[in-house]
């Protein structure tokens, strides 16, 4: 219970305690009425008549539900609850006055009224709470609020027992009426939020048929209704067995005292269950498991009744019912309704409750009446109890998937799923071909790129070489050379005399690939006026073996040293077109040129060459942001040699960060399973946070693209453990800093703000990595969608994300992750993460000393900066000097300088 008190957060106390007290008074009053009802009824009427009562309650409850919906549609939620509680007090008081006049008919009516009463009041109470609290709030607070029902039942049973010793059962009815009168005053203590769900509704109240159709259309609501029907059937069988056995075993004069005593004991056990079991079960297990406990115990009780019939077996059946129905089972059942939208919840909750509880009672009662009519032995009811409890258990287990699907459905609108490009249809191809005639160069170039990617270059007309745009003509010449399309040679020959030197150079290069002609090249070399075109001709002659030895070397060196960018690009393209392997070192030289277009041409040529000696250069080029995508595709083209080089580079912590940060993404371009194995195997030992993060993202990419990729769970679990520990370590440091500033406000300097912000950012980055790792470890749940929901502005979506996380994980990981993602006080977060991190227990200066030993350079520097502004650097001088001897840092220097000034 103490933990339940701690679960109340700012702004929740008023509604929580009002709900607790309100439920206590209502259930206490109902317990008194229930004791009076059972004692009066069974003392005068045979227990075999009870099934008729259940049927009457079911029929009347349906009528009352429809009436209640119509009457409540124009009232605020709090006002409606007060009205129905007041009506309960008036009608119950009327029974106290009328029972002596009505005789047995009054007892029948009282029994039916006590059952209908819960439909009038308790269903509306829980609907109001559903409007006040969200899913995550309900899971924290319903246990405490539900304790009010158990405590109320105990108080009610105790009062009933005490009153029964001095007064007859009729006066217990008066006590119940007074209790309901008190309950009518309490709902107005709820906050005004309780009015938002019920006030001012102008829509027509749905009929029973409309509600039934709505439930039938909703897979989730329909399964709740079926679950509650079967549960009510089982509980009715159990209640009948219990009361029949008691009526046969206990003298009539002692029934009132006996029922009061047994209900007091059961309600006491229920209170213990509420205090010790409910929160623990809901925190440790999913909702489906919580719903499965009562039917499992009822199955065991039915077995006991079949094996050893008698009062003990009857109590073994009534015990779990009395202990858990109004504690664990009621709390878990109410949680089933909370995820529904407000409109759906208000529309179907009362209906499902009535159909479930009363409809199930009526169905079981009809069966019992049938058994009595044919003279079947009582053990058949025990058999039916066992069967219905087993069915109830199965439905509870199966409901889990539909419960979670409701939350997934809430988040699905956030999803932006990446899809592969679909195959081009005829209409798309027509649009692409039409785009080739566009006057917009970008459209034409894009169409050429798509047609090449889709292997449809044969559809590109050769006449595109007459396009007025220089960029388009050059792109088409390169394209035709890459795909070796000899049909365009005649048009290419006409371009050899084009006015543009760039087009002439590109035409010569393409011509040399499509149909090499050294005699034509030499002739052109002597007549060509453009130096760039002559360089292109010279390079093609060298690549074709027409110029060799020192002449070739001199010509290439001249281009590398003095040639323009166009000549160097032509050199790279010529080497690629001729696949001149001996000239691979030239490509390496070109890859280091300052001009980006030259480097691009060199990378393209490396991809065409496919030579493994080029791999180290390509790995280094990953650091170049403008070449990165092209380099990744080129490495992919180079195959196993490139994959091996990337794997070795990932293990090399000495490589420049700019290169290492790009390695995980580059590995995703290769066979998914080996790439995933490589990334995962390096993850536990990786010291660079950015490489860890990008490795996780790369694993996500691989798994998304290839769902059959298998990841080693043990390694993932170790990575998850490390990330959770790191997250709580950052949280602990941040809280210690803030407590230190609260204690001594003069510590609140810019350095503190920077340190606190950096620690919060690092924790958030850890949480992001954690959610990605959980998505890899538990692929059935879409953690990317959950992550977007948690970072969004919608409270409903955030709470849906938390609920899905809770149901995906088991303890103690569940608590630790929820502590990082849910909205709660930071102190409570540390408590939830206690299995993964023990607080450092350091004072402010002790924490700063601890942070100077961090492996993070940024943490060290900001700590030194803060020490300097607090004039504390002198006390830390030895450590600061050690850091300065290892590396230079202006923050370290400044801290030491300020310490000298302060002497």
Coordinates of C-alpha atoms in Angstrom, one line a residue, residues 35 280 313 331 339 397 406 449 569 578 600 625-626 651 709 772 783 850 895:
X35 CA -25.8 -9.7 3.6
X280 CA 2.6 -6.7 -7.9
X313 CA -15.1 -27.6 -1.2
X331 CA -9.1 -3.9 -11.5
X339 CA -7.7 1.9 -24.0
X397 CA -5.0 -15.6 -22.6
X406 CA -5.7 -1.6 -29.9
X449 CA 18.7 7.5 -64.3
X569 CA 37.9 13.4 -65.5
X578 CA 39.3 0.4 -71.3
X600 CA 33.6 11.4 -58.3
X625 CA 30.4 13.4 -47.2
X626 CA 29.9 14.3 -50.9
X651 CA 37.8 -3.5 -35.5
X709 CA 18.3 -12.3 -40.6
X772 CA 16.4 0.4 -31.3
X783 CA 9.7 -0.3 -31.6
X850 CA 34.2 11.2 -10.6
X895 CA 40.6 25.9 -15.0

